[in-house]
Amino acid sequence: MTLDSFSVPLNDLSRKPPFTQDQTEQIMELILKGPYLNGAHTRQFENDFSNFVGSKYALGVSSGTSALQIAFRSLNLEKGSQVIVTANSGGYSTIAALQCNLSPIFAEVSELGILNPDSMFDHSSNPKAIVVTHLYGQAAPIDRIVAIAKERNVFVIEDCAQAAGLKYMGKMVGSWADISTFSFYPTKNLAAIGDAGAITTSDDEIYQRARWLREYGWSQRYWAEIQGGSNFRIDEIQALILNFRLPNLMAMNSRRKEIWMRYQRLCMRYGVGILGSLDESFVAHLAVLQLPNRQDFVNHMKRFGIETTVHYPYPDYVQPGFNQINQSAFPITEMLCESVVSIPCFPEMTEGEVIMVETALSGHFEAI
Ligand SMILES: Cc1ncc(COP(=O)(O)O)c(C=O)c1O
C-alpha cells in the first residue's frame, strides 16, 4: 500500500473549511495588488493574536523555527551560552540554538514527554535559557518551570508550535514565559497555507529586539542596529489566512479533543497508554499512543488502511546533524522515542473514519 492510498490518512489538508466568497475576493485582491509583506494583514494578525494569547505583543514571522531563532537572539545571550532543551521534541529547538551559536544541553523528560522541572538543571552548570515544548498539545508544568527559572535568573522560552489555543491553569500558553514561539505549518492547530509562525512576549525590550531581528536587525530601513537579524518576515497571504482561521481555532481544537477522547476511552478499557489529558491542559494536536510492540501495531493499522507515524523516532543527541553535542543517554526520552506512535486525529475526520480507527484499535488491543 502506498502512502497515498490510506483509507484514513493522518491528515487531509484538502478538507479544511473552504474560504467564503468574500474571503476568496480578499485573497485575489491581495495577489493582484499587494502589498505582499509588512502590510495591514500582518498588523491585524499581530493585534488579534496577542489579544488571543493574552500577551502584550505578537510578531508574525516566517516559521516556527525562525520564531525559535528570534527568541534566542532576542535574549541577547553571549556566544556559546548553555540553553536547556529536550531531545524528543523534533529537534527544532536544538537546530535553532545551534544556528544562534548557543550550546544546547539536554534535559530529561517526564513520562508525558515534556521537560521535567526536577531534571532541568541536571546536566547544565550555568544555563541562560530553557526551551519548554508543549509537546503534542500537552501543557508543560510551566508555572513551576517559570518559578524555578526565575529563582536562578534563567530565561524561559515556551515552544507552543503544537499548542495554539491551549490553556494551563486558565491562562493561555504563550503568555507564561519571557518569550514564546508558534508554528503555523499547515498541519498545526492554527494552520497557514505554507510556512508561518509567531512570537509572543509581554517584555518591551525583548519585543523591540525581536522586531528588529525579524528584519535584518534594522531599527530603521538599511540601518542594522543589532546583530543576528535576518529575513524572518511572515508574508501577507499567510497573515490573511491566519486572520480568517484564528476565530475558528477553539472550535477546531474541541473537535480534535472529541476524537482523541474516543481513542482515550478505548485505551483506558484495554490498559493501553495514550498521551494527553481529559482536562483543558491538552488540545489534542496529536493522538499519540505508547506501545512496546510498536511495529506490530503499525503493520496492523496499515492492514486496516490507517496511516500512522512516529513523533519522534530519534533523540536529538544520536543524530549526526547534531553531533557536536556529546551527552549521556536519557532513559525516558529513549523509551518514548521507541514506543510512541501517532494515529489520525484531525478536525475534519469523518465519523466513519473515526469508527474505522476505533475498530482497528480494538482489534489490536484485544489481541495483545
Ligand atoms: C514543537 C515544534 N517546534 C518547532 C517547530 C518548527 O516549526 P516550523 O515547521 O514552522 O519551522 C515544530 C513544527 O514543525 C514543532 O512541532
Short mmCIF file of C-alpha atoms and ligand atoms in Angstrom, two decimals:
data_model
loop_
_atom_site.label_atom_id
_atom_site.label_comp_id
_atom_site.label_asym_id
_atom_site.label_seq_id
_atom_site.Cartn_x
_atom_site.Cartn_y
_atom_site.Cartn_z
CA MET A 1 0.00 0.00 0.00
CA THR A 2 1.42 3.40 -0.93
CA LEU A 3 1.22 6.41 1.33
CA ASP A 4 -1.44 7.92 -0.92
CA SER A 5 -3.82 5.02 -0.64
CA PHE A 6 -4.54 5.02 3.10
CA SER A 7 -8.30 4.95 3.73
CA VAL A 8 -7.73 7.04 6.84
CA PRO A 9 -4.83 9.47 6.42
CA LEU A 10 -3.02 11.22 9.26
CA ASN A 11 -4.23 14.48 7.82
CA ASP A 12 -6.02 15.80 4.75
CA LEU A 13 -5.48 19.49 4.13
CA SER A 14 -7.90 19.50 1.19
CA ARG A 15 -10.73 19.17 3.75
CA LYS A 16 -10.02 22.44 5.54
CA PRO A 17 -13.20 24.57 5.60
CA PRO A 18 -13.49 26.32 2.22
CA PHE A 19 -12.97 30.07 2.00
CA THR A 20 -16.14 32.15 1.67
CA GLN A 21 -16.82 34.26 -1.41
CA ASP A 22 -15.71 37.35 0.47
CA GLN A 23 -12.51 35.69 1.71
CA THR A 24 -11.70 34.46 -1.80
CA GLU A 25 -12.11 38.02 -3.10
CA GLN A 26 -9.76 39.32 -0.41
CA ILE A 27 -7.15 36.71 -1.35
CA MET A 28 -7.46 37.60 -5.04
CA GLU A 29 -7.19 41.31 -4.32
CA LEU A 30 -4.05 40.75 -2.29
CA ILE A 31 -2.49 38.60 -5.02
CA LEU A 32 -3.26 41.20 -7.66
CA LYS A 33 -2.43 44.36 -5.76
CA GLY A 34 -0.16 43.54 -2.80
CA PRO A 35 1.46 44.66 -0.63
CA TYR A 36 2.90 41.22 -0.04
CA LEU A 37 4.91 41.99 3.08
CA ASN A 38 4.68 44.23 6.16
CA GLY A 39 1.08 45.20 5.44
CA ALA A 40 -2.25 45.59 7.19
CA HIS A 41 -2.99 41.83 7.35
CA THR A 42 0.19 41.20 9.32
CA ARG A 43 -0.61 44.08 11.68
CA GLN A 44 -4.15 42.79 12.19
CA PHE A 45 -2.93 39.29 12.86
CA GLU A 46 -0.39 40.53 15.39
CA ASN A 47 -3.04 42.56 17.16
CA ASP A 48 -5.61 39.73 17.23
CA PHE A 49 -3.11 37.05 18.14
CA SER A 50 -1.62 38.98 21.08
CA ASN A 51 -5.19 39.55 22.35
CA PHE A 52 -5.97 35.87 21.89
CA VAL A 53 -2.86 34.71 23.75
CA GLY A 54 -3.04 37.43 26.38
CA SER A 55 0.45 38.76 25.72
CA LYS A 56 1.33 42.41 25.24
CA TYR A 57 2.88 41.79 21.83
CA ALA A 58 2.82 39.31 18.95
CA LEU A 59 5.02 39.31 15.87
CA GLY A 60 4.28 37.31 12.75
CA VAL A 61 7.36 35.53 11.41
CA SER A 62 8.27 33.13 8.62
CA SER A 63 8.11 29.80 10.56
CA GLY A 64 8.24 28.19 13.99
CA THR A 65 11.96 27.59 13.53
CA SER A 66 12.53 31.28 12.69
CA ALA A 67 10.49 32.12 15.77
CA LEU A 68 12.82 30.00 17.93
CA GLN A 69 15.88 31.69 16.42
CA ILE A 70 14.42 35.12 17.02
CA ALA A 71 13.52 34.11 20.57
CA PHE A 72 17.08 33.00 21.37
CA ARG A 73 18.60 36.09 19.75
CA SER A 74 16.17 38.48 21.43
CA LEU A 75 17.58 37.38 24.80
CA ASN A 76 20.99 38.77 23.85
CA LEU A 77 22.92 35.78 25.23
CA GLU A 78 26.68 35.51 24.94
CA LYS A 79 28.04 33.23 22.22
CA GLY A 80 28.29 29.64 23.47
CA SER A 81 25.82 30.13 26.33
CA GLN A 82 24.16 26.95 27.53
CA VAL A 83 20.46 26.56 26.76
CA ILE A 84 18.35 23.68 28.01
CA VAL A 85 16.26 21.72 25.51
CA THR A 86 14.59 18.31 25.35
CA ALA A 87 15.82 15.67 22.91
CA ASN A 88 12.44 14.14 21.95
CA SER A 89 10.76 17.26 20.55
CA GLY A 90 11.61 17.02 16.88
CA GLY A 91 14.99 18.78 17.02
CA TYR A 92 13.64 22.27 16.28
CA SER A 93 14.93 23.97 19.42
CA THR A 94 18.30 22.23 19.07
CA ILE A 95 18.60 23.42 15.47
CA ALA A 96 17.65 26.97 16.42
CA ALA A 97 20.13 27.03 19.33
CA LEU A 98 22.95 25.83 17.08
CA GLN A 99 22.02 28.43 14.44
CA CYS A 100 22.34 31.09 17.12
CA ASN A 101 25.80 29.86 18.26
CA LEU A 102 24.41 28.65 21.55
CA SER A 103 25.19 25.39 23.25
CA PRO A 104 22.12 23.12 23.62
CA ILE A 105 22.20 20.95 26.73
CA PHE A 106 19.60 18.21 27.01
CA ALA A 107 17.35 17.58 29.97
CA GLU A 108 15.25 14.51 30.72
CA VAL A 109 11.51 14.50 30.14
CA SER A 110 8.65 13.15 32.25
CA GLU A 111 6.64 10.10 31.15
CA LEU A 112 4.49 12.54 29.16
CA GLY A 113 7.45 13.53 27.01
CA ILE A 114 7.64 17.00 28.49
CA LEU A 115 10.51 18.76 30.22
CA ASN A 116 10.73 17.51 33.79
CA PRO A 117 11.20 20.51 36.12
CA ASP A 118 13.10 18.32 38.59
CA SER A 119 15.69 17.33 35.97
CA MET A 120 16.05 20.70 34.27
CA PHE A 121 19.48 21.52 35.63
CA ASP A 122 20.94 18.00 35.88
CA HIS A 123 23.40 18.45 33.02
CA SER A 124 23.90 22.17 32.80
CA SER A 125 26.20 24.09 35.11
CA ASN A 126 25.22 27.58 34.10
CA PRO A 127 22.26 27.71 31.71
CA LYS A 128 21.00 31.03 30.43
CA ALA A 129 17.70 29.89 28.90
CA ILE A 130 15.30 26.94 28.84
CA VAL A 131 13.02 25.90 26.00
CA VAL A 132 9.78 24.29 27.17
CA THR A 133 7.93 22.43 24.41
CA HIS A 134 4.22 21.83 24.98
CA LEU A 135 4.56 18.56 23.09
CA TYR A 136 1.58 17.02 21.25
CA GLY A 137 -0.63 19.81 22.66
CA GLN A 138 0.04 18.86 26.31
CA ALA A 139 0.77 21.69 28.69
CA ALA A 140 4.11 21.50 30.46
CA PRO A 141 4.06 22.45 34.17
CA ILE A 142 5.00 25.93 33.04
CA ASP A 143 4.10 27.60 36.36
CA ARG A 144 6.74 25.55 38.19
CA ILE A 145 9.28 25.84 35.40
CA VAL A 146 8.96 29.64 35.29
CA ALA A 147 9.17 29.88 39.09
CA ILE A 148 12.31 27.71 39.28
CA ALA A 149 13.93 29.50 36.33
CA LYS A 150 13.22 32.91 37.81
CA GLU A 151 14.98 31.96 41.06
CA ARG A 152 18.08 31.08 39.03
CA ASN A 153 17.84 34.02 36.67
CA VAL A 154 17.30 31.82 33.63
CA PHE A 155 15.12 32.92 30.70
CA VAL A 156 12.20 30.72 29.65
CA ILE A 157 11.03 30.23 26.06
CA GLU A 158 7.73 28.39 25.53
CA ASP A 159 7.58 26.46 22.26
CA CYS A 160 3.84 26.46 21.52
CA ALA A 161 4.15 25.11 17.96
CA GLN A 162 1.87 22.17 18.83
CA ALA A 163 -0.28 24.00 21.33
CA ALA A 164 -2.10 27.01 19.83
CA GLY A 165 -5.19 27.70 21.94
CA LEU A 166 -4.00 25.62 24.90
CA LYS A 167 -4.75 26.89 28.40
CA TYR A 168 -2.90 25.92 31.54
CA MET A 169 -4.42 26.92 34.88
CA GLY A 170 -6.81 29.14 32.95
CA LYS A 171 -4.05 31.09 31.19
CA MET A 172 -3.04 30.62 27.55
CA VAL A 173 0.31 29.09 26.76
CA GLY A 174 2.43 31.69 25.05
CA SER A 175 1.75 34.13 27.89
CA TRP A 176 3.78 32.47 30.66
CA ALA A 177 7.38 32.74 29.53
CA ASP A 178 9.74 35.60 28.68
CA ILE A 179 9.11 34.91 25.02
CA SER A 180 7.08 32.22 23.23
CA THR A 181 7.07 30.75 19.78
CA PHE A 182 4.39 29.33 17.49
CA SER A 183 4.40 27.48 14.18
CA PHE A 184 1.52 27.74 11.73
CA TYR A 185 2.80 24.94 9.48
CA PRO A 186 -0.22 23.65 7.53
CA THR A 187 -0.91 20.68 9.82
CA LYS A 188 -0.77 22.69 13.04
CA ASN A 189 -3.89 23.54 15.07
CA LEU A 190 -3.76 27.05 13.62
CA ALA A 191 -2.66 26.50 10.05
CA ALA A 192 -1.29 28.72 7.31
CA ILE A 193 -1.15 27.63 3.66
CA GLY A 194 2.64 27.48 3.72
CA ASP A 195 5.27 28.31 6.31
CA ALA A 196 4.48 30.86 9.00
CA GLY A 197 4.96 31.37 12.72
CA ALA A 198 4.80 33.93 15.50
CA ILE A 199 6.43 35.04 18.68
CA THR A 200 4.60 36.48 21.67
CA THR A 201 6.02 38.38 24.62
CA SER A 202 4.99 40.99 27.16
CA ASP A 203 8.52 42.33 27.64
CA ASP A 204 9.11 45.70 25.94
CA GLU A 205 12.83 45.22 25.43
CA ILE A 206 12.58 41.64 24.15
CA TYR A 207 9.82 42.72 21.77
CA GLN A 208 11.89 45.60 20.43
CA ARG A 209 14.84 43.33 19.72
CA ALA A 210 12.62 40.62 18.20
CA ARG A 211 11.06 43.19 15.88
CA TRP A 212 14.47 44.32 14.67
CA LEU A 213 15.75 40.74 14.36
CA ARG A 214 12.80 39.77 12.17
CA GLU A 215 14.02 42.18 9.51
CA TYR A 216 17.82 42.18 9.23
CA GLY A 217 18.36 43.72 12.66
CA TRP A 218 17.12 47.03 11.27
CA SER A 219 15.90 49.70 13.67
CA GLN A 220 15.15 51.71 10.56
CA ARG A 221 15.47 50.90 6.89
CA TYR A 222 19.04 49.93 5.95
CA TRP A 223 20.33 50.53 9.50
CA ALA A 224 21.31 47.30 11.28
CA GLU A 225 21.05 48.24 14.92
CA ILE A 226 21.70 44.76 16.35
CA GLN A 227 23.49 41.59 15.28
CA GLY A 228 21.75 38.34 14.41
CA GLY A 229 18.98 39.77 12.27
CA SER A 230 17.89 38.16 9.04
CA ASN A 231 14.82 37.87 6.86
CA PHE A 232 12.28 36.20 9.15
CA ARG A 233 9.19 38.03 7.84
CA ILE A 234 5.76 36.49 7.52
CA ASP A 235 4.06 37.22 4.19
CA GLU A 236 0.71 38.92 3.83
CA ILE A 237 -1.07 35.93 2.31
CA GLN A 238 -0.23 33.79 5.33
CA ALA A 239 -1.30 36.57 7.70
CA LEU A 240 -4.62 36.96 5.84
CA ILE A 241 -5.32 33.21 6.00
CA LEU A 242 -4.46 33.18 9.72
CA ASN A 243 -6.87 36.08 10.25
CA PHE A 244 -9.62 34.00 8.62
CA ARG A 245 -8.81 30.92 10.70
CA LEU A 246 -8.00 32.31 14.15
CA PRO A 247 -11.69 32.80 15.11
CA ASN A 248 -12.29 29.05 14.48
CA LEU A 249 -9.28 27.77 16.36
CA MET A 250 -11.04 26.90 19.62
CA ALA A 251 -13.88 25.08 17.80
CA MET A 252 -11.33 23.08 15.80
CA ASN A 253 -9.45 22.24 18.98
CA SER A 254 -12.70 20.96 20.53
CA ARG A 255 -13.29 18.66 17.58
CA ARG A 256 -9.74 17.30 17.86
CA LYS A 257 -10.34 16.69 21.54
CA GLU A 258 -13.63 14.84 20.90
CA ILE A 259 -11.85 12.46 18.53
CA TRP A 260 -8.96 11.98 20.96
CA MET A 261 -11.45 11.21 23.76
CA ARG A 262 -12.96 8.40 21.70
CA TYR A 263 -9.50 6.81 21.42
CA GLN A 264 -8.75 7.54 25.07
CA ARG A 265 -11.84 5.62 26.20
CA LEU A 266 -10.70 2.56 24.27
CA CYS A 267 -7.17 2.85 25.59
CA MET A 268 -8.49 3.06 29.15
CA ARG A 269 -10.60 -0.05 28.62
CA TYR A 270 -7.62 -2.07 27.41
CA GLY A 271 -4.97 -0.51 29.63
CA VAL A 272 -3.05 0.99 26.69
CA GLY A 273 -1.06 4.22 27.13
CA ILE A 274 -2.23 7.35 25.35
CA LEU A 275 -0.59 10.73 25.96
CA GLY A 276 -2.75 13.73 26.80
CA SER A 277 -5.33 14.55 29.44
CA LEU A 278 -9.08 14.99 29.66
CA ASP A 279 -8.95 18.46 31.18
CA GLU A 280 -8.25 21.73 29.39
CA SER A 281 -4.47 21.31 29.66
CA PHE A 282 -4.41 19.32 26.40
CA VAL A 283 -5.52 20.43 22.92
CA ALA A 284 -5.03 17.12 21.09
CA HIS A 285 -2.67 18.37 18.42
CA LEU A 286 -1.77 14.71 18.05
CA ALA A 287 -3.17 11.42 19.30
CA VAL A 288 -0.10 9.56 20.49
CA LEU A 289 -0.22 6.02 21.81
CA GLN A 290 2.53 4.28 23.68
CA LEU A 291 3.09 0.68 22.70
CA PRO A 292 6.03 -1.58 23.43
CA ASN A 293 5.32 -3.59 20.25
CA ARG A 294 5.03 -0.54 18.02
CA GLN A 295 5.96 -2.17 14.71
CA ASP A 296 3.26 -4.85 15.10
CA PHE A 297 0.74 -2.09 15.72
CA VAL A 298 1.91 -0.07 12.71
CA ASN A 299 1.61 -3.17 10.50
CA HIS A 300 -1.84 -3.93 11.89
CA MET A 301 -3.09 -0.37 11.24
CA LYS A 302 -1.64 -0.47 7.73
CA ARG A 303 -3.63 -3.62 7.00
CA PHE A 304 -6.74 -1.65 8.00
CA GLY A 305 -5.69 1.20 5.69
CA ILE A 306 -4.90 3.55 8.56
CA GLU A 307 -1.85 5.77 8.39
CA THR A 308 0.41 6.14 11.42
CA THR A 309 3.71 7.88 12.07
CA VAL A 310 6.16 8.48 14.90
CA HIS A 311 6.68 11.87 16.56
CA TYR A 312 9.65 11.48 17.01
CA PRO A 313 11.76 8.38 16.48
CA TYR A 314 15.31 9.60 17.28
CA PRO A 315 16.62 11.58 20.23
CA ASP A 316 18.44 14.71 19.04
CA TYR A 317 21.70 13.60 20.62
CA VAL A 318 22.08 10.48 18.44
CA GLN A 319 21.66 12.37 15.16
CA PRO A 320 24.79 13.14 13.10
CA GLY A 321 23.48 16.59 12.24
CA PHE A 322 23.73 17.49 15.91
CA ASN A 323 26.94 15.57 16.50
CA GLN A 324 28.85 18.31 18.22
CA ILE A 325 26.64 17.56 21.20
CA ASN A 326 28.14 14.85 23.31
CA GLN A 327 25.86 13.80 26.13
CA SER A 328 24.80 10.85 28.17
CA ALA A 329 21.64 8.94 27.29
CA PHE A 330 18.24 9.78 28.74
CA PRO A 331 16.22 6.63 29.52
CA ILE A 332 12.72 8.15 29.43
CA THR A 333 13.49 10.09 26.25
CA GLU A 334 14.73 6.87 24.61
CA MET A 335 11.83 4.77 25.88
CA LEU A 336 9.41 7.30 24.34
CA CYS A 337 11.28 7.50 21.03
CA GLU A 338 11.00 3.71 20.80
CA SER A 339 7.36 3.36 21.83
CA VAL A 340 5.26 6.38 20.72
CA VAL A 341 3.07 6.21 17.63
CA SER A 342 0.64 8.81 16.25
CA ILE A 343 -2.75 7.87 14.81
CA PRO A 344 -5.14 10.06 12.75
CA CYS A 345 -6.66 12.91 14.76
CA PHE A 346 -7.59 15.96 12.72
CA PRO A 347 -10.77 18.03 12.98
CA GLU A 348 -12.07 17.22 9.51
CA MET A 349 -12.12 13.44 10.08
CA THR A 350 -15.49 11.89 9.28
CA GLU A 351 -17.45 9.81 11.78
CA GLY A 352 -16.85 6.80 9.52
CA GLU A 353 -13.11 7.32 9.69
CA VAL A 354 -13.11 7.65 13.48
CA ILE A 355 -15.07 4.40 13.70
CA MET A 356 -12.57 2.71 11.37
CA VAL A 357 -9.71 3.76 13.64
CA GLU A 358 -11.64 2.62 16.74
CA THR A 359 -12.34 -0.77 15.16
CA ALA A 360 -8.70 -1.24 14.19
CA LEU A 361 -7.56 -0.20 17.66
CA SER A 362 -9.94 -2.62 19.39
CA GLY A 363 -8.79 -5.43 17.11
CA HIS A 364 -5.18 -4.85 18.05
CA PHE A 365 -5.81 -4.22 21.73
CA GLU A 366 -7.84 -7.41 22.06
CA ALA A 367 -5.00 -9.42 20.55
CA ILE A 368 -2.32 -8.11 22.91
C1 LIG B 1 7.42 21.53 18.69
C2 LIG B 1 7.80 22.21 17.41
N1 LIG B 1 8.65 23.25 17.44
C3 LIG B 1 9.01 23.90 16.34
C4 LIG B 1 8.53 23.54 15.10
C5 LIG B 1 9.04 24.24 13.89
O1 LIG B 1 8.05 24.88 13.17
P1 LIG B 1 8.20 25.14 11.61
O2 LIG B 1 7.99 23.86 10.90
O3 LIG B 1 7.12 26.15 11.33
O4 LIG B 1 9.56 25.72 11.39
C6 LIG B 1 7.61 22.48 15.02
C7 LIG B 1 7.00 22.08 13.75
O5 LIG B 1 7.13 21.54 12.87
C8 LIG B 1 7.24 21.79 16.19
O6 LIG B 1 6.39 20.77 16.16
#
